[in-house]
Structure formats: C-alpha cells, structure tokens
Amino acid sequence: MKTRDKILLSSLELFNERGERNVTTNHIGAHLAISPGNLYYHFRNKSDIIYEIFLEYEKLVDFYLDIPEDRPLTLEDMTFYLESVFDGLWSYRFFHRDLEYLLDGDRRLRQDYREFTNRCLDAISRIFEKLAEAGIIEPQPDELRAAMSLNVWLVITNWMAFLKTAHAGEESATLTLTELKQGIYQVLTLEVPYLTPAYRERVLALRERYRPQLPETAVVVQAQTADAGLVKN
C-alpha cells in the first residue's frame, strides 16, 4: 500500500475511534511511524486528509445507490440499499458524528457535500419510484415522493446523533454497528402507510429484524410514532 493510502486509512481509523477533533497530524504520523515531513509531502494539512476521505465515502455511496434500469426492484434490492448505506455510514462514522463542524471548516467540503446530498435525494426518490413500478409500494405524487426521500435522508444522517442523545445517561455507552443499523427500522416505518397488500407482511417482517433496543422513554415515543404512521392521511 502506498504511503498516501496508508495515511488516509489510518486517519479514518483514528477519526472513527477518537473523534476528528481529538486527532492531529502528529497523532497520525506517530500511528504510522512516519515523520511529519513525510505526511506533509502527501497532504498539506488535516483538512486535506478529511476532504480526501470524504471523496472516498462519496464514491462508495454512489456505488451503493446504483439503480438498475433494466429490471424491476425487489425487496432484496431494497434491503441491500439500506444495509449498504448504513455500512458506509458506520465505516465513515466520524464524518456524520461531527458534520456541521467539518462543513463549516472547509468550503470545498461544504460545496461537495451539498451536491452529494442532492444526488442521494435523487437516488432515494428514484428507488421509491422503482418500488412503486414493482408493486411494492403505491405510486406517489412527485411532491410526496420528494418529501419521503428527504425524510429518509434525515433519518439516515441523524440516526447516529439520536443514539448518542438517547444513550447519553449511560456512562460507558458506545455505538455499535447493530445499533446503527436499527435505523433501518425507522426508514421502513416511513414506507408502511404506502405498502401494497401483496408486500405488506413481508416488509413488516423485514422491519422487525431491525427493531431498536432503546431506553424506555425513547421506546414509548417510537411506538407512538410508528402507530401514527400506520394511519395513512
């Protein structure tokens, strides 16, 4: 592996473990046993490292959200999209853990993330459209589909922050991949009012695989929200 790639990989590992604000270029160099000069030969500063890591994350998500146009979508496709997106979120979790701070500190990153968000929203909307064509959900007007896509994006990108606040009272609470993927339950709940009879039970069974285990107060709120979602306006 080239030194540049080692720097990116080690930086990602340290950012995820310790938090980006707690890691300096000196920490990265020490972790790799390379001199500061060697690191700065490849990257001018930590912001450049973060930006390059984001570009890798962006490519990964774009790959995951590649939607086949030559066949209908299946429940397996939908599960793959959800699992993959949350896997990517986990692998680059430092980014969404401190997103606002990172975007404020780098204009390039802020601009690219805005474009990335718009592409993801378009992809989610297209997935909903294809699920309707496959008879899994009922067709939705463009305005409703756009709102649903935004809601899905908000759940995905903010689920980690919710878990941190929901477990804030526990001294040794640490986030796990299993807990992160429980956000899939929330995404599928958004689809419940629009499921067709032919797929309703299968999607509800799939949703149960991801039911979150949250503090009691959060469970009550979640149950009320899920029940309300079963009533279609």
PDB file of C-alpha atoms in Angstrom:
ATOM      1  CA  MET A   1       0.000   0.000   0.000  1.00  0.00           C
ATOM      2  CA  LYS A   2       1.294   3.454  -0.888  1.00  0.00           C
ATOM      3  CA  THR A   3       2.108   5.872   1.916  1.00  0.00           C
ATOM      4  CA  ARG A   4      -0.663   8.220   0.816  1.00  0.00           C
ATOM      5  CA  ASP A   5      -3.250   5.449   1.080  1.00  0.00           C
ATOM      6  CA  LYS A   6      -1.868   4.384   4.454  1.00  0.00           C
ATOM      7  CA  ILE A   7      -2.300   7.937   5.728  1.00  0.00           C
ATOM      8  CA  LEU A   8      -5.925   8.035   4.617  1.00  0.00           C
ATOM      9  CA  LEU A   9      -6.705   4.613   6.057  1.00  0.00           C
ATOM     10  CA  SER A  10      -5.018   5.318   9.395  1.00  0.00           C
ATOM     11  CA  SER A  11      -6.615   8.751   9.633  1.00  0.00           C
ATOM     12  CA  LEU A  12     -10.052   7.260   9.072  1.00  0.00           C
ATOM     13  CA  GLU A  13      -9.397   4.666  11.751  1.00  0.00           C
ATOM     14  CA  LEU A  14      -8.234   7.263  14.273  1.00  0.00           C
ATOM     15  CA  PHE A  15     -11.038   9.709  13.460  1.00  0.00           C
ATOM     16  CA  ASN A  16     -13.629   6.971  13.961  1.00  0.00           C
ATOM     17  CA  GLU A  17     -12.104   5.761  17.217  1.00  0.00           C
ATOM     18  CA  ARG A  18     -11.192   9.058  18.886  1.00  0.00           C
ATOM     19  CA  GLY A  19     -13.182  11.720  17.059  1.00  0.00           C
ATOM     20  CA  GLU A  20     -11.699  14.011  14.422  1.00  0.00           C
ATOM     21  CA  ARG A  21     -11.150  16.917  16.827  1.00  0.00           C
ATOM     22  CA  ASN A  22      -9.025  14.727  19.099  1.00  0.00           C
ATOM     23  CA  VAL A  23      -6.629  13.643  16.344  1.00  0.00           C
ATOM     24  CA  THR A  24      -3.816  15.797  14.977  1.00  0.00           C
ATOM     25  CA  THR A  25      -1.453  15.213  12.097  1.00  0.00           C
ATOM     26  CA  ASN A  26       1.185  14.387  14.724  1.00  0.00           C
ATOM     27  CA  HIS A  27      -1.048  11.612  16.048  1.00  0.00           C
ATOM     28  CA  ILE A  28      -1.482  10.273  12.522  1.00  0.00           C
ATOM     29  CA  GLY A  29       2.250  10.385  11.837  1.00  0.00           C
ATOM     30  CA  ALA A  30       3.046   8.659  15.137  1.00  0.00           C
ATOM     31  CA  HIS A  31       0.444   5.986  14.447  1.00  0.00           C
ATOM     32  CA  LEU A  32       2.128   5.241  11.128  1.00  0.00           C
ATOM     33  CA  ALA A  33       5.669   5.763  12.448  1.00  0.00           C
ATOM     34  CA  ILE A  34       6.402   8.331   9.747  1.00  0.00           C
ATOM     35  CA  SER A  35       7.876  11.811  10.060  1.00  0.00           C
ATOM     36  CA  PRO A  36       5.712  14.963   9.871  1.00  0.00           C
ATOM     37  CA  GLY A  37       7.597  15.883   6.717  1.00  0.00           C
ATOM     38  CA  ASN A  38       6.610  12.619   5.068  1.00  0.00           C
ATOM     39  CA  LEU A  39       2.959  13.220   5.926  1.00  0.00           C
ATOM     40  CA  TYR A  40       3.012  16.830   4.706  1.00  0.00           C
ATOM     41  CA  TYR A  41       4.604  15.670   1.450  1.00  0.00           C
ATOM     42  CA  HIS A  42       1.278  13.967   0.681  1.00  0.00           C
ATOM     43  CA  PHE A  43      -1.198  16.288   2.438  1.00  0.00           C
ATOM     44  CA  ARG A  44      -0.814  19.956   3.335  1.00  0.00           C
ATOM     45  CA  ASN A  45      -2.955  19.693   6.473  1.00  0.00           C
ATOM     46  CA  LYS A  46      -5.643  17.692   8.238  1.00  0.00           C
ATOM     47  CA  SER A  47      -8.415  19.382   6.251  1.00  0.00           C
ATOM     48  CA  ASP A  48      -6.959  17.932   3.050  1.00  0.00           C
ATOM     49  CA  ILE A  49      -6.973  14.470   4.617  1.00  0.00           C
ATOM     50  CA  ILE A  50     -10.617  14.834   5.682  1.00  0.00           C
ATOM     51  CA  TYR A  51     -11.584  16.060   2.228  1.00  0.00           C
ATOM     52  CA  GLU A  52      -9.926  13.082   0.528  1.00  0.00           C
ATOM     53  CA  ILE A  53     -11.639  10.699   2.950  1.00  0.00           C
ATOM     54  CA  PHE A  54     -14.980  12.290   2.067  1.00  0.00           C
ATOM     55  CA  LEU A  55     -14.307  11.760  -1.638  1.00  0.00           C
ATOM     56  CA  GLU A  56     -13.801   8.054  -0.944  1.00  0.00           C
ATOM     57  CA  TYR A  57     -17.022   7.932   1.075  1.00  0.00           C
ATOM     58  CA  GLU A  58     -18.835   9.737  -1.722  1.00  0.00           C
ATOM     59  CA  LYS A  59     -17.678   7.175  -4.297  1.00  0.00           C
ATOM     60  CA  LEU A  60     -18.777   4.334  -2.039  1.00  0.00           C
ATOM     61  CA  VAL A  61     -22.304   5.669  -1.556  1.00  0.00           C
ATOM     62  CA  ASP A  62     -22.652   6.474  -5.265  1.00  0.00           C
ATOM     63  CA  PHE A  63     -21.699   2.859  -5.992  1.00  0.00           C
ATOM     64  CA  TYR A  64     -24.201   1.507  -3.466  1.00  0.00           C
ATOM     65  CA  LEU A  65     -27.029   3.616  -4.889  1.00  0.00           C
ATOM     66  CA  ASP A  66     -26.522   2.493  -8.476  1.00  0.00           C
ATOM     67  CA  ILE A  67     -30.087   1.650  -9.527  1.00  0.00           C
ATOM     68  CA  PRO A  68     -30.737  -0.961 -12.241  1.00  0.00           C
ATOM     69  CA  GLU A  69     -32.924   0.391 -15.029  1.00  0.00           C
ATOM     70  CA  ASP A  70     -33.323  -2.853 -16.961  1.00  0.00           C
ATOM     71  CA  ARG A  71     -35.406  -4.749 -14.371  1.00  0.00           C
ATOM     72  CA  PRO A  72     -37.837  -4.156 -11.511  1.00  0.00           C
ATOM     73  CA  LEU A  73     -36.540  -3.655  -7.980  1.00  0.00           C
ATOM     74  CA  THR A  74     -37.061  -6.396  -5.409  1.00  0.00           C
ATOM     75  CA  LEU A  75     -37.206  -6.500  -1.628  1.00  0.00           C
ATOM     76  CA  GLU A  76     -33.689  -7.917  -1.766  1.00  0.00           C
ATOM     77  CA  ASP A  77     -32.574  -4.794  -3.638  1.00  0.00           C
ATOM     78  CA  MET A  78     -34.223  -2.567  -1.047  1.00  0.00           C
ATOM     79  CA  THR A  79     -32.540  -4.476   1.777  1.00  0.00           C
ATOM     80  CA  PHE A  80     -29.179  -4.218   0.005  1.00  0.00           C
ATOM     81  CA  TYR A  81     -29.512  -0.446  -0.374  1.00  0.00           C
ATOM     82  CA  LEU A  82     -30.368   0.024   3.295  1.00  0.00           C
ATOM     83  CA  GLU A  83     -27.720  -2.343   4.615  1.00  0.00           C
ATOM     84  CA  SER A  84     -25.045  -0.881   2.354  1.00  0.00           C
ATOM     85  CA  VAL A  85     -25.809   2.745   3.168  1.00  0.00           C
ATOM     86  CA  PHE A  86     -25.689   2.048   6.903  1.00  0.00           C
ATOM     87  CA  ASP A  87     -22.492   0.017   6.460  1.00  0.00           C
ATOM     88  CA  GLY A  88     -20.954   3.038   4.738  1.00  0.00           C
ATOM     89  CA  LEU A  89     -22.222   5.301   7.495  1.00  0.00           C
ATOM     90  CA  TRP A  90     -20.501   3.065  10.032  1.00  0.00           C
ATOM     91  CA  SER A  91     -17.207   2.905   8.132  1.00  0.00           C
ATOM     92  CA  TYR A  92     -17.089   6.727   7.941  1.00  0.00           C
ATOM     93  CA  ARG A  93     -18.993   7.444  11.153  1.00  0.00           C
ATOM     94  CA  PHE A  94     -16.701  10.259  12.317  1.00  0.00           C
ATOM     95  CA  PHE A  95     -17.947  12.355   9.416  1.00  0.00           C
ATOM     96  CA  HIS A  96     -21.630  12.378  10.351  1.00  0.00           C
ATOM     97  CA  ARG A  97     -20.783  12.479  14.040  1.00  0.00           C
ATOM     98  CA  ASP A  98     -19.393  15.993  13.637  1.00  0.00           C
ATOM     99  CA  LEU A  99     -20.786  17.015  10.261  1.00  0.00           C
ATOM    100  CA  GLU A 100     -21.691  20.649  10.893  1.00  0.00           C
ATOM    101  CA  TYR A 101     -18.272  21.441  12.366  1.00  0.00           C
ATOM    102  CA  LEU A 102     -16.460  19.790   9.448  1.00  0.00           C
ATOM    103  CA  LEU A 103     -18.525  21.586   6.812  1.00  0.00           C
ATOM    104  CA  ASP A 104     -18.041  24.945   8.499  1.00  0.00           C
ATOM    105  CA  GLY A 105     -14.282  24.470   8.369  1.00  0.00           C
ATOM    106  CA  ASP A 106     -13.873  23.669   4.655  1.00  0.00           C
ATOM    107  CA  ARG A 107     -15.666  25.438   1.822  1.00  0.00           C
ATOM    108  CA  ARG A 108     -14.751  22.694  -0.680  1.00  0.00           C
ATOM    109  CA  LEU A 109     -16.251  20.083   1.579  1.00  0.00           C
ATOM    110  CA  ARG A 110     -19.383  22.150   2.146  1.00  0.00           C
ATOM    111  CA  GLN A 111     -19.977  22.569  -1.582  1.00  0.00           C
ATOM    112  CA  ASP A 112     -19.275  18.928  -2.424  1.00  0.00           C
ATOM    113  CA  TYR A 113     -21.458  17.672   0.414  1.00  0.00           C
ATOM    114  CA  ARG A 114     -24.357  19.772  -0.843  1.00  0.00           C
ATOM    115  CA  GLU A 115     -24.042  18.201  -4.292  1.00  0.00           C
ATOM    116  CA  PHE A 116     -23.632  14.751  -2.725  1.00  0.00           C
ATOM    117  CA  THR A 117     -26.826  15.256  -0.716  1.00  0.00           C
ATOM    118  CA  ASN A 118     -28.769  16.256  -3.813  1.00  0.00           C
ATOM    119  CA  ARG A 119     -27.559  13.159  -5.681  1.00  0.00           C
ATOM    120  CA  CYS A 120     -28.564  10.939  -2.765  1.00  0.00           C
ATOM    121  CA  LEU A 121     -32.006  12.540  -2.613  1.00  0.00           C
ATOM    122  CA  ASP A 122     -32.452  11.944  -6.340  1.00  0.00           C
ATOM    123  CA  ALA A 123     -31.379   8.314  -5.923  1.00  0.00           C
ATOM    124  CA  ILE A 124     -33.761   7.734  -2.998  1.00  0.00           C
ATOM    125  CA  SER A 125     -36.606   9.279  -4.973  1.00  0.00           C
ATOM    126  CA  ARG A 126     -35.796   7.013  -7.927  1.00  0.00           C
ATOM    127  CA  ILE A 127     -35.775   3.983  -5.605  1.00  0.00           C
ATOM    128  CA  PHE A 128     -39.261   4.896  -4.377  1.00  0.00           C
ATOM    129  CA  GLU A 129     -40.365   5.287  -7.982  1.00  0.00           C
ATOM    130  CA  LYS A 130     -38.956   1.872  -8.912  1.00  0.00           C
ATOM    131  CA  LEU A 131     -40.518   0.252  -5.824  1.00  0.00           C
ATOM    132  CA  ALA A 132     -43.873   1.594  -6.994  1.00  0.00           C
ATOM    133  CA  GLU A 133     -43.277   0.221 -10.501  1.00  0.00           C
ATOM    134  CA  ALA A 134     -42.531  -3.169  -8.896  1.00  0.00           C
ATOM    135  CA  GLY A 135     -45.809  -3.067  -6.969  1.00  0.00           C
ATOM    136  CA  ILE A 136     -44.133  -2.964  -3.534  1.00  0.00           C
ATOM    137  CA  ILE A 137     -45.457   0.471  -2.608  1.00  0.00           C
ATOM    138  CA  GLU A 138     -48.258   2.547  -4.060  1.00  0.00           C
ATOM    139  CA  PRO A 139     -47.317   5.228  -6.595  1.00  0.00           C
ATOM    140  CA  GLN A 140     -46.756   8.641  -5.041  1.00  0.00           C
ATOM    141  CA  PRO A 141     -47.129  12.151  -6.460  1.00  0.00           C
ATOM    142  CA  ASP A 142     -43.809  13.855  -7.132  1.00  0.00           C
ATOM    143  CA  GLU A 143     -44.189  16.232  -4.192  1.00  0.00           C
ATOM    144  CA  LEU A 144     -44.902  13.431  -1.724  1.00  0.00           C
ATOM    145  CA  ARG A 145     -42.071  11.280  -3.082  1.00  0.00           C
ATOM    146  CA  ALA A 146     -39.645  14.192  -2.680  1.00  0.00           C
ATOM    147  CA  ALA A 147     -40.782  14.715   0.921  1.00  0.00           C
ATOM    148  CA  MET A 148     -40.448  10.991   1.671  1.00  0.00           C
ATOM    149  CA  SER A 149     -36.947  10.967   0.177  1.00  0.00           C
ATOM    150  CA  LEU A 150     -35.915  13.879   2.370  1.00  0.00           C
ATOM    151  CA  ASN A 151     -37.344  12.161   5.462  1.00  0.00           C
ATOM    152  CA  VAL A 152     -35.356   9.012   4.680  1.00  0.00           C
ATOM    153  CA  TRP A 153     -32.182  11.066   4.248  1.00  0.00           C
ATOM    154  CA  LEU A 154     -32.796  12.850   7.556  1.00  0.00           C
ATOM    155  CA  VAL A 155     -33.252   9.540   9.376  1.00  0.00           C
ATOM    156  CA  ILE A 156     -30.101   8.052   7.874  1.00  0.00           C
ATOM    157  CA  THR A 157     -27.852  11.036   8.528  1.00  0.00           C
ATOM    158  CA  ASN A 158     -29.214  11.862  12.001  1.00  0.00           C
ATOM    159  CA  TRP A 159     -29.779   8.403  13.474  1.00  0.00           C
ATOM    160  CA  MET A 160     -26.283   8.351  14.953  1.00  0.00           C
ATOM    161  CA  ALA A 161     -26.863  11.687  16.708  1.00  0.00           C
ATOM    162  CA  PHE A 162     -30.161  10.402  18.089  1.00  0.00           C
ATOM    163  CA  LEU A 163     -28.491   7.310  19.521  1.00  0.00           C
ATOM    164  CA  LYS A 164     -25.873   9.462  21.227  1.00  0.00           C
ATOM    165  CA  THR A 165     -28.548  11.563  22.920  1.00  0.00           C
ATOM    166  CA  ALA A 166     -30.815   8.594  23.692  1.00  0.00           C
ATOM    167  CA  HIS A 167     -27.956   6.843  25.499  1.00  0.00           C
ATOM    168  CA  ALA A 168     -26.425   9.976  26.964  1.00  0.00           C
ATOM    169  CA  GLY A 169     -27.214   8.911  30.527  1.00  0.00           C
ATOM    170  CA  GLU A 170     -25.142   5.735  30.304  1.00  0.00           C
ATOM    171  CA  GLU A 171     -21.553   6.267  31.365  1.00  0.00           C
ATOM    172  CA  SER A 172     -19.969   3.655  29.091  1.00  0.00           C
ATOM    173  CA  ALA A 173     -22.402   3.734  26.178  1.00  0.00           C
ATOM    174  CA  THR A 174     -20.623   3.051  22.877  1.00  0.00           C
ATOM    175  CA  LEU A 175     -22.221   2.863  19.483  1.00  0.00           C
ATOM    176  CA  THR A 176     -22.226  -0.484  17.662  1.00  0.00           C
ATOM    177  CA  LEU A 177     -22.927  -1.364  14.046  1.00  0.00           C
ATOM    178  CA  THR A 178     -26.002  -3.315  15.155  1.00  0.00           C
ATOM    179  CA  GLU A 179     -27.407  -0.246  16.897  1.00  0.00           C
ATOM    180  CA  LEU A 180     -26.656   1.927  13.897  1.00  0.00           C
ATOM    181  CA  LYS A 181     -28.441  -0.469  11.552  1.00  0.00           C
ATOM    182  CA  GLN A 182     -31.525  -0.286  13.735  1.00  0.00           C
ATOM    183  CA  GLY A 183     -32.122   2.977  11.907  1.00  0.00           C
ATOM    184  CA  ILE A 184     -33.341   0.782   9.050  1.00  0.00           C
ATOM    185  CA  TYR A 185     -36.444   0.132  11.166  1.00  0.00           C
ATOM    186  CA  GLN A 186     -37.213   3.854  11.086  1.00  0.00           C
ATOM    187  CA  VAL A 187     -36.707   4.070   7.324  1.00  0.00           C
ATOM    188  CA  LEU A 188     -39.030   1.124   6.690  1.00  0.00           C
ATOM    189  CA  THR A 189     -41.612   2.622   9.052  1.00  0.00           C
ATOM    190  CA  LEU A 190     -41.844   5.615   6.714  1.00  0.00           C
ATOM    191  CA  GLU A 191     -42.912   3.228   3.950  1.00  0.00           C
ATOM    192  CA  VAL A 192     -45.568   1.392   5.970  1.00  0.00           C
ATOM    193  CA  PRO A 193     -48.556   3.598   5.007  1.00  0.00           C
ATOM    194  CA  TYR A 194     -47.767   3.117   1.306  1.00  0.00           C
ATOM    195  CA  LEU A 195     -47.151  -0.630   1.157  1.00  0.00           C
ATOM    196  CA  THR A 196     -49.316  -2.645  -1.187  1.00  0.00           C
ATOM    197  CA  PRO A 197     -51.281  -5.580   0.311  1.00  0.00           C
ATOM    198  CA  ALA A 198     -49.128  -8.079  -1.598  1.00  0.00           C
ATOM    199  CA  TYR A 199     -45.924  -6.936   0.136  1.00  0.00           C
ATOM    200  CA  ARG A 200     -47.134  -5.533   3.440  1.00  0.00           C
ATOM    201  CA  GLU A 201     -46.454  -8.586   5.630  1.00  0.00           C
ATOM    202  CA  ARG A 202     -43.066  -9.244   4.077  1.00  0.00           C
ATOM    203  CA  VAL A 203     -41.877  -5.681   4.624  1.00  0.00           C
ATOM    204  CA  LEU A 204     -43.215  -5.641   8.198  1.00  0.00           C
ATOM    205  CA  ALA A 205     -41.338  -8.882   8.878  1.00  0.00           C
ATOM    206  CA  LEU A 206     -38.185  -7.372   7.383  1.00  0.00           C
ATOM    207  CA  ARG A 207     -38.642  -4.278   9.543  1.00  0.00           C
ATOM    208  CA  GLU A 208     -38.793  -6.383  12.716  1.00  0.00           C
ATOM    209  CA  ARG A 209     -35.253  -7.597  12.090  1.00  0.00           C
ATOM    210  CA  TYR A 210     -34.057  -4.078  12.867  1.00  0.00           C
ATOM    211  CA  ARG A 211     -36.326  -3.090  15.752  1.00  0.00           C
ATOM    212  CA  PRO A 212     -34.254  -0.786  18.005  1.00  0.00           C
ATOM    213  CA  GLN A 213     -33.496  -1.537  21.628  1.00  0.00           C
ATOM    214  CA  LEU A 214     -33.677   1.940  23.127  1.00  0.00           C
ATOM    215  CA  PRO A 215     -34.121   3.454  26.585  1.00  0.00           C
ATOM    216  CA  GLU A 216     -37.680   3.065  27.855  1.00  0.00           C
ATOM    217  CA  THR A 217     -38.737   6.669  27.245  1.00  0.00           C
ATOM    218  CA  ALA A 218     -37.460   6.546  23.678  1.00  0.00           C
ATOM    219  CA  VAL A 219     -39.310   3.272  23.061  1.00  0.00           C
ATOM    220  CA  VAL A 220     -42.594   4.875  24.104  1.00  0.00           C
ATOM    221  CA  VAL A 221     -42.080   7.794  21.738  1.00  0.00           C
ATOM    222  CA  GLN A 222     -41.018   5.444  18.942  1.00  0.00           C
ATOM    223  CA  ALA A 223     -44.070   3.217  19.402  1.00  0.00           C
ATOM    224  CA  GLN A 224     -46.419   6.187  19.300  1.00  0.00           C
ATOM    225  CA  THR A 225     -44.741   7.482  16.150  1.00  0.00           C
ATOM    226  CA  ALA A 226     -44.865   4.073  14.443  1.00  0.00           C
ATOM    227  CA  ASP A 227     -48.537   3.621  15.305  1.00  0.00           C
ATOM    228  CA  ALA A 228     -49.346   7.042  13.925  1.00  0.00           C
ATOM    229  CA  GLY A 229     -47.517   6.157  10.714  1.00  0.00           C
ATOM    230  CA  LEU A 230     -49.839   3.204  10.144  1.00  0.00           C
ATOM    231  CA  VAL A 231     -52.719   5.611   9.603  1.00  0.00           C
ATOM    232  CA  LYS A 232     -52.493   6.985   6.108  1.00  0.00           C
ATOM    233  CA  ASN A 233     -53.616  10.585   5.621  1.00  0.00           C
TER     234      ASN A 233
END
